[in-house]
Coordinates of C-alpha atoms in Angstrom, one line a residue:
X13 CA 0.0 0.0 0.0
X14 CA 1.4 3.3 -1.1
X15 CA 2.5 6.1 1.3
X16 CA -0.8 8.1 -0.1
X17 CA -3.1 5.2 0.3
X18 CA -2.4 5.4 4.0
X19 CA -2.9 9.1 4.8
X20 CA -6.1 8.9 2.8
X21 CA -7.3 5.8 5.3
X22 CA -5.8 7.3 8.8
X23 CA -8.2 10.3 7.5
X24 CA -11.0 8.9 6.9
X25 CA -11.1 6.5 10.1
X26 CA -10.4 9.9 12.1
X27 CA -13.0 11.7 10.2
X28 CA -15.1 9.4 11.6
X29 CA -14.3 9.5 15.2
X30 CA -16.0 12.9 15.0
X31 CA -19.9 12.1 15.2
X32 CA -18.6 9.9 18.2
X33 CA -17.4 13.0 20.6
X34 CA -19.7 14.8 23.0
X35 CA -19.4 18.0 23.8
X36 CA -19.2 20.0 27.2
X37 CA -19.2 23.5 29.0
X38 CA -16.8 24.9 31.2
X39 CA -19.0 25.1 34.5
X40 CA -20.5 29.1 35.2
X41 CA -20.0 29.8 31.5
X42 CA -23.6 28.7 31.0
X43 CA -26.8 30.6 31.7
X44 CA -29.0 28.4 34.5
X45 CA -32.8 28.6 33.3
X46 CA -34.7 29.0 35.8
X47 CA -38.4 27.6 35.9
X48 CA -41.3 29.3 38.3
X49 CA -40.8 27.6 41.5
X50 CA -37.7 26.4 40.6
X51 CA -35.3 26.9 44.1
X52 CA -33.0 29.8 43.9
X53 CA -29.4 28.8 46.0
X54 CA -28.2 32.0 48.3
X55 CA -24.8 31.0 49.1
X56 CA -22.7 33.0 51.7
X57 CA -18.7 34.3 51.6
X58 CA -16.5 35.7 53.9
X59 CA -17.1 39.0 55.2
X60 CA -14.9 41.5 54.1
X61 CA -12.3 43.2 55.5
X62 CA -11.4 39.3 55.4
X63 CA -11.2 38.0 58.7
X64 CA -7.9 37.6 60.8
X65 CA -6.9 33.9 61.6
X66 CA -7.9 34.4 64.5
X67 CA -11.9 35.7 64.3
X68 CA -14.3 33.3 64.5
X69 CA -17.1 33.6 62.0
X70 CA -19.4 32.0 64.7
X71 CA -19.1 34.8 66.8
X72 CA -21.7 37.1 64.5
X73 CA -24.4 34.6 65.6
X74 CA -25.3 34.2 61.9
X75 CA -28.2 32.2 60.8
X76 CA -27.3 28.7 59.7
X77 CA -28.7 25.9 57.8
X78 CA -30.2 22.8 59.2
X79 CA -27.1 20.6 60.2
X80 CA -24.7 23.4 60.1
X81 CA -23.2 25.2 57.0
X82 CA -21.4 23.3 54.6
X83 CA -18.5 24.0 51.9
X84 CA -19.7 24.9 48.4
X85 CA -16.8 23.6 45.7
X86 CA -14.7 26.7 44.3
X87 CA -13.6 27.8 41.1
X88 CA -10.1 28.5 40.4
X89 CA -10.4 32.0 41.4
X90 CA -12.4 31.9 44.0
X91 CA -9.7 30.1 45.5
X92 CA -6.8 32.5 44.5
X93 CA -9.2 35.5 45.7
X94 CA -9.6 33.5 49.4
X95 CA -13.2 33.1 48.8
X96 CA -14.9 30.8 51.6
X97 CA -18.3 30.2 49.9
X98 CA -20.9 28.2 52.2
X99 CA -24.8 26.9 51.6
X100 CA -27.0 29.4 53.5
X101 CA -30.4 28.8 55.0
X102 CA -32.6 30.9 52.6
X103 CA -35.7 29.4 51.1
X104 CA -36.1 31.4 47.5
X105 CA -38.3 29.8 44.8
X106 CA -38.5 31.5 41.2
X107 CA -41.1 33.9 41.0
X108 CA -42.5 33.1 44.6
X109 CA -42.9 34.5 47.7
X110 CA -42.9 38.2 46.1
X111 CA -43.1 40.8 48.7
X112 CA -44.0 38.2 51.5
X113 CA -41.9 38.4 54.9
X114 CA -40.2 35.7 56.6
X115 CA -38.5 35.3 59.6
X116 CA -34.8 33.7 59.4
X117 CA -34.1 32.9 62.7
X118 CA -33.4 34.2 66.6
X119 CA -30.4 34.4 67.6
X120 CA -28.7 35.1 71.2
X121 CA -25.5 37.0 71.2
X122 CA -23.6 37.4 74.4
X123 CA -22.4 40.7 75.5
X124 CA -18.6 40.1 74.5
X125 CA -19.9 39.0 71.4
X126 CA -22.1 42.0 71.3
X127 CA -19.2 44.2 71.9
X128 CA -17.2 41.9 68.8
X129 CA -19.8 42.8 66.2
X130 CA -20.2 46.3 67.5
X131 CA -16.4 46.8 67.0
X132 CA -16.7 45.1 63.3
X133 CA -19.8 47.6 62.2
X134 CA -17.1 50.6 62.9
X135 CA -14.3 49.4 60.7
X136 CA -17.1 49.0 57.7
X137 CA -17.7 45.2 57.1
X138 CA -19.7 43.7 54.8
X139 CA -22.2 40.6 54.0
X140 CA -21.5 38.7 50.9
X141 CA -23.7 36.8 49.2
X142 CA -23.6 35.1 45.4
X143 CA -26.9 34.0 43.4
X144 CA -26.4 32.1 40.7
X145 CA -22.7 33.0 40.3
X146 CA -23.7 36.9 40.9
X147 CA -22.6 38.7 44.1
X148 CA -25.3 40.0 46.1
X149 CA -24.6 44.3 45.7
X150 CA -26.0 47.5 46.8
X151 CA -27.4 49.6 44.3
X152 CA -25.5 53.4 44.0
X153 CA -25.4 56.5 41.7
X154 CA -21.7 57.3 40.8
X155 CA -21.9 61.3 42.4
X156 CA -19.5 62.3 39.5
X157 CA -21.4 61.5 36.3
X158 CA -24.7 60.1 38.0
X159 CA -24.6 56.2 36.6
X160 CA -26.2 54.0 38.3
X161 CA -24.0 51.0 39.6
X162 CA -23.8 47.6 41.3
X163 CA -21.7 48.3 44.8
X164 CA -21.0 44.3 45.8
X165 CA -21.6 43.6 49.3
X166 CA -23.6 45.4 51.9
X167 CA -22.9 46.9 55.3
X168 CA -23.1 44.8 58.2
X169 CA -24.8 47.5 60.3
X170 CA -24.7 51.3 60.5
X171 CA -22.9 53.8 62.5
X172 CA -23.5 57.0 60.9
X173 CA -24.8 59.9 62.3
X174 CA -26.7 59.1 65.6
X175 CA -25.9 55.4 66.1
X176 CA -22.0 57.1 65.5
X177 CA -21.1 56.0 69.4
X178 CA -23.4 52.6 69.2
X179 CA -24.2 51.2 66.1
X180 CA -27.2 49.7 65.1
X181 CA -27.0 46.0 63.8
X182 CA -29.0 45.3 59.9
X183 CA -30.9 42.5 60.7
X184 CA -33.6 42.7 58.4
X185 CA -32.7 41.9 54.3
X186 CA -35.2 43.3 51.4
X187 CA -33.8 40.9 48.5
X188 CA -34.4 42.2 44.9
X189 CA -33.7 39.4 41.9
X190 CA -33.9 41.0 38.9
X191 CA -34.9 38.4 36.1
X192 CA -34.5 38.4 31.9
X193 CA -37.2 36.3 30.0
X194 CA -35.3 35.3 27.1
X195 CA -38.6 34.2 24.9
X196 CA -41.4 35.9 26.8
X197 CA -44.2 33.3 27.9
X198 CA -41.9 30.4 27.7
X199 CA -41.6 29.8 31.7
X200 CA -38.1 30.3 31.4
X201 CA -36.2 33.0 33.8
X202 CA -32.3 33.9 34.3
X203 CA -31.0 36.0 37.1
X204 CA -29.2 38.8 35.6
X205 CA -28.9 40.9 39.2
X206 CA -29.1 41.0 42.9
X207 CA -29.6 43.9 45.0
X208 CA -30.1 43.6 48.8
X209 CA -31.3 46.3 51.2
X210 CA -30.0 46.2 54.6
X211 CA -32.2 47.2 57.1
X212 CA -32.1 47.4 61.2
X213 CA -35.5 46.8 62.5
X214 CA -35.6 47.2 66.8
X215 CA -38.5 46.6 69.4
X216 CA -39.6 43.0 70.7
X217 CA -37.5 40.7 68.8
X218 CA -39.7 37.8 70.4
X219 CA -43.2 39.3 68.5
X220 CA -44.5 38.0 65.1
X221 CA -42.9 38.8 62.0
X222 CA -42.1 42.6 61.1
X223 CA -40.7 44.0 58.2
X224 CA -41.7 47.5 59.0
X225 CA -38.7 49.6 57.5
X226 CA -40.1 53.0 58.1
X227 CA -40.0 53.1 61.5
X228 CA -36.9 55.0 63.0
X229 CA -36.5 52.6 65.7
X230 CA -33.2 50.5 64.7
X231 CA -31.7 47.3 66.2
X232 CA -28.7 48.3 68.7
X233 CA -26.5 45.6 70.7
X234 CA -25.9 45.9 74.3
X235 CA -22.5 45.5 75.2
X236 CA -23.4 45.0 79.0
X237 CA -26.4 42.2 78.6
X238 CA -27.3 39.7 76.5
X239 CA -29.1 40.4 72.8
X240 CA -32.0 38.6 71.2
X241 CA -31.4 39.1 67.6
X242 CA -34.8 38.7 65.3
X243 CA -33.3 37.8 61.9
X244 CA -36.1 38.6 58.4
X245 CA -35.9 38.7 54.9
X246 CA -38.2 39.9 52.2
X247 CA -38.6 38.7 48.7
X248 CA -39.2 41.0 45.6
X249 CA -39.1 39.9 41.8
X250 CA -38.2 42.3 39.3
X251 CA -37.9 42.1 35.4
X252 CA -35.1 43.6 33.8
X253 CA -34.4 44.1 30.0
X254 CA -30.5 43.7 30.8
X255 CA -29.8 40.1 28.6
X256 CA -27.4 37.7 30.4
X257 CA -24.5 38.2 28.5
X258 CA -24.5 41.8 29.6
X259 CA -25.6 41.3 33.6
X260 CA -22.3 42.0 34.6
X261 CA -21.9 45.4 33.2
X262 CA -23.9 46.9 36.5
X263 CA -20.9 45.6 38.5
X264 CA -17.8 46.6 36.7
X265 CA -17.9 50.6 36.8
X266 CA -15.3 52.2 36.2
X267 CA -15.0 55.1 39.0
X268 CA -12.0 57.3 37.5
X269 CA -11.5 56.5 33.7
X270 CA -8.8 59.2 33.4
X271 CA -4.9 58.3 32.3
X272 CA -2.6 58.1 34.9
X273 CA 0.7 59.8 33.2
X274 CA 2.5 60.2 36.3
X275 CA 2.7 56.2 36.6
X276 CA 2.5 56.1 33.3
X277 CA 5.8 58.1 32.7
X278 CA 7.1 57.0 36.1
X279 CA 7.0 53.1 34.4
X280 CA 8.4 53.4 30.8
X281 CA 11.4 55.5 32.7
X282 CA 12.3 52.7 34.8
X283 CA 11.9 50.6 32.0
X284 CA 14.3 52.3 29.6
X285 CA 16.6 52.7 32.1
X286 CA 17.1 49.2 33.4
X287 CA 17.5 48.3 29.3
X288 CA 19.9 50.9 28.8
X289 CA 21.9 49.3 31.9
X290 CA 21.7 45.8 30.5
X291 CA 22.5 46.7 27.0
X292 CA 26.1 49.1 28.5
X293 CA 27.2 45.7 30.6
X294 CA 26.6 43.1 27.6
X295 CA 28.3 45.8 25.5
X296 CA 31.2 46.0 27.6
X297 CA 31.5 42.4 28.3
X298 CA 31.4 41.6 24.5
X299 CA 33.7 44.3 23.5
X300 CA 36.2 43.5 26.3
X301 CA 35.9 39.4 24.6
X302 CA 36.7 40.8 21.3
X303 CA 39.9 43.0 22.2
X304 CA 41.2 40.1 24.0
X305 CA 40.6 38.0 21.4
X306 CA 42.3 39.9 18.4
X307 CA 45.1 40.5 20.5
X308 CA 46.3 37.2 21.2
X309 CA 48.3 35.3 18.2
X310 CA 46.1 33.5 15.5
X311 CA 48.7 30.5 15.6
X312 CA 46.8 27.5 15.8
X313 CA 49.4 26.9 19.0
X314 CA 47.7 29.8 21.0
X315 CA 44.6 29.9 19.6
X316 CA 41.4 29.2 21.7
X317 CA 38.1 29.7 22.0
X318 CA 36.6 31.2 25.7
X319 CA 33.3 31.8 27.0
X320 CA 30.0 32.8 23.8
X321 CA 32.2 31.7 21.5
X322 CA 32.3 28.4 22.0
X323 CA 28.7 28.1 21.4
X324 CA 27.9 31.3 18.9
X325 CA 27.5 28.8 16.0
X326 CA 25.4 26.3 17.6
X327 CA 22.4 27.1 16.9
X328 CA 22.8 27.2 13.2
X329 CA 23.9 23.7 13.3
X330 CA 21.2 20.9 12.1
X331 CA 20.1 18.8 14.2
X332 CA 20.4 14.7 14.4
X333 CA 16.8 14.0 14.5
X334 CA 15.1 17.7 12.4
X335 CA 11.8 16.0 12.1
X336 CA 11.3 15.1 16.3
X337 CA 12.7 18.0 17.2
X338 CA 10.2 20.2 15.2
X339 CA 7.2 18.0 16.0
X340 CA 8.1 18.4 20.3
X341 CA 8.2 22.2 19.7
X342 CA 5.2 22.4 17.8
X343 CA 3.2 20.0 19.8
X344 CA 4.7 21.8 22.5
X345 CA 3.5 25.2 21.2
X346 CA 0.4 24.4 20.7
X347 CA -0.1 22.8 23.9
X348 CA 1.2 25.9 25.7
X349 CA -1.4 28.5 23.8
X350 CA -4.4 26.0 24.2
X351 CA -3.8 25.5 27.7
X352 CA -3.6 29.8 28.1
X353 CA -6.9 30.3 25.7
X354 CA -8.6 27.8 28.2
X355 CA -7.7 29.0 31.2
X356 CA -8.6 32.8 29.7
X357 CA -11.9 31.7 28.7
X358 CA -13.1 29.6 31.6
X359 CA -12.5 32.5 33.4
X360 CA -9.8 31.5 35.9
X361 CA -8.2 34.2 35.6
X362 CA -9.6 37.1 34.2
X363 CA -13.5 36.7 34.2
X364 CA -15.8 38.6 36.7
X365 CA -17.8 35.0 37.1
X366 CA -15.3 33.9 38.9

């Protein structure tokens, strides 16, 4: 069998390995459709400022899940970015429960805990959440050019203004999920935002259910006694046009979109000069070589070869094996650049899903 014969038959039996593969998706790179009822997942991260070693995130007397919270698996850069994602004990259904209130938990918190979460509220910490690979945010108006933005995270509790000296705990949350119907009237939904308002509701934290925000009578922990903590939650479902391609362009505002020259100009003069200083000591170490070099006697007696030299004309030497050596560097090549668009476009690295 000729040489041509045999190309012609290693491509057809590969051609037909083809209807044979199955395809995949890299996992968050998919939209999740959503059907009405269909449970929505709240997970829970690490509050941030990110907790010292050692802080305890049992102290804040969070609500938890029945049999305690449990580890959600990580993508690449949530690990890199110290994420610490858990299961939270939210009950969300797809288009249910609008408006309704619901009561989380109660909680007791000690009064050195008390003092703990008091201390945390001063130094700004905040509650993150993620839906459906989107992190819970705060809606804002950029006070420069008025755009409206998604600020991630919310405030633990306030201490502006009157509750400056003792601040006042959020323990009620008004959830918003904004939804995009991709065909309208085919029962299909995708999350394309989530805004939470914090709100600290006081009074009898033992009564029925209240998620009366209007009242000016806010949550605050004693630091002498111990605190029962009510803990609520309300619902609200609200259609967006924003596709879910786009539902991260809320997020990603850009506050000052102005050039930095200083840091600019400050970089490309550190960069010229450290190549001016490499290219002055190879300069002088080759021109030193090359004095030396015509000043010895060419005699084949005294004549030798020292340091580049040796090897200057190496790499224009063919190899033993050309046709290996060409097929490892352009295997390995290849390798290299598909394992970089991968990682680029599973978004390990660079995408905000992650």
């Amino acid at each position: 069998m000729s040489p041509g014969h045999r190309w012609y038959l290693a491509g057809a039996f590969l051609s037909s390995l083809v209807s044979c593969t199955n395809a995949f998706y890299l996992p968050g790179a998919a939209p999740h459709d959503y059907h009405e009822g269909e449970t929505v997942k709240v997970f829970v991260n690490a509050l941030t400022p990110m907790l010292a070693a050692s802080d305890n995130a049992k102290i804040f007397h969070f609500c938890e899940p029945d049999g305690g919270p449990k580890s959600e698996p990580e993508s690449l850069g949530s690990i890199l970015f110290g994420d610490r994602i858990f299961n939270s004990p939210y009950n969300v259904s797809m288009m249910r429960d609008n408006t309704t209130c619901h009561v989380l938990c109660r909680q007791d918190v000690p009064a050195d805990d008390a003092k703990f979460i008091n201390d945390r509220i001063r130094e700004d910490y905040a509650l993150n959440w993620l839906v459906d690979g989107l992190p819970a945010a705060e809606m804002k108006v950029d006070t420069k050019n008025g755009d409206v933005f998604f600020d991630m995270g919310f405030n633990l509790g306030d201490d502006e203004g009157a509750y400056a000296e003792m601040p006042a705990l959020n323990n009620h949350y008004d959830i918003v999920f904004k939804y995009h119907e991709p065909q309208p009237g085919s029962d299909v939904y995708r999350i394309v935002g989530v805004l939470v308002w914090p709100a600290s509701i006081g009074g009898n934290q033992d009564s029925d259910t209240n998620c009366d925000t209007s009242e000016d009578n806010k949550f605050i922990l004693n630091e002498e006694t111990s605190n029962r903590v009510r803990y609520t939650y309300r619902v609200t479902w609200s259609e967006s046009d924003t596709p879910w391609a786009t539902r991260w362009d809320n997020y990603l505002h850009i506050f000052d979109p102005r050039i930095h020259w200083f840091s600019l100009v400050n970089s490309v003069v550190i960069v010229v000069f450290l190549c001016v200083m490499v290219s002055m000591i190879l300069l002088r170490t080759v021109s030193k070589d090359i004095s030396r070099y015509n000043a010895i006697d060419l005699s084949e007696e005294v004549q030798e070869d020292w340091g580049w030299k040796l090897v200057h004309g190496e790499v224009f030497r063919t190899p033993q094996h050309p046709m290996v050596l060409s097929v490892l560097v352009g295997n390995g090549a290849q390798l290299a650049a598909m394992v970089g668009v991968t990682l680029g476009s599973s978004g390990a690295f660079v995408s905000c899903i992650n």
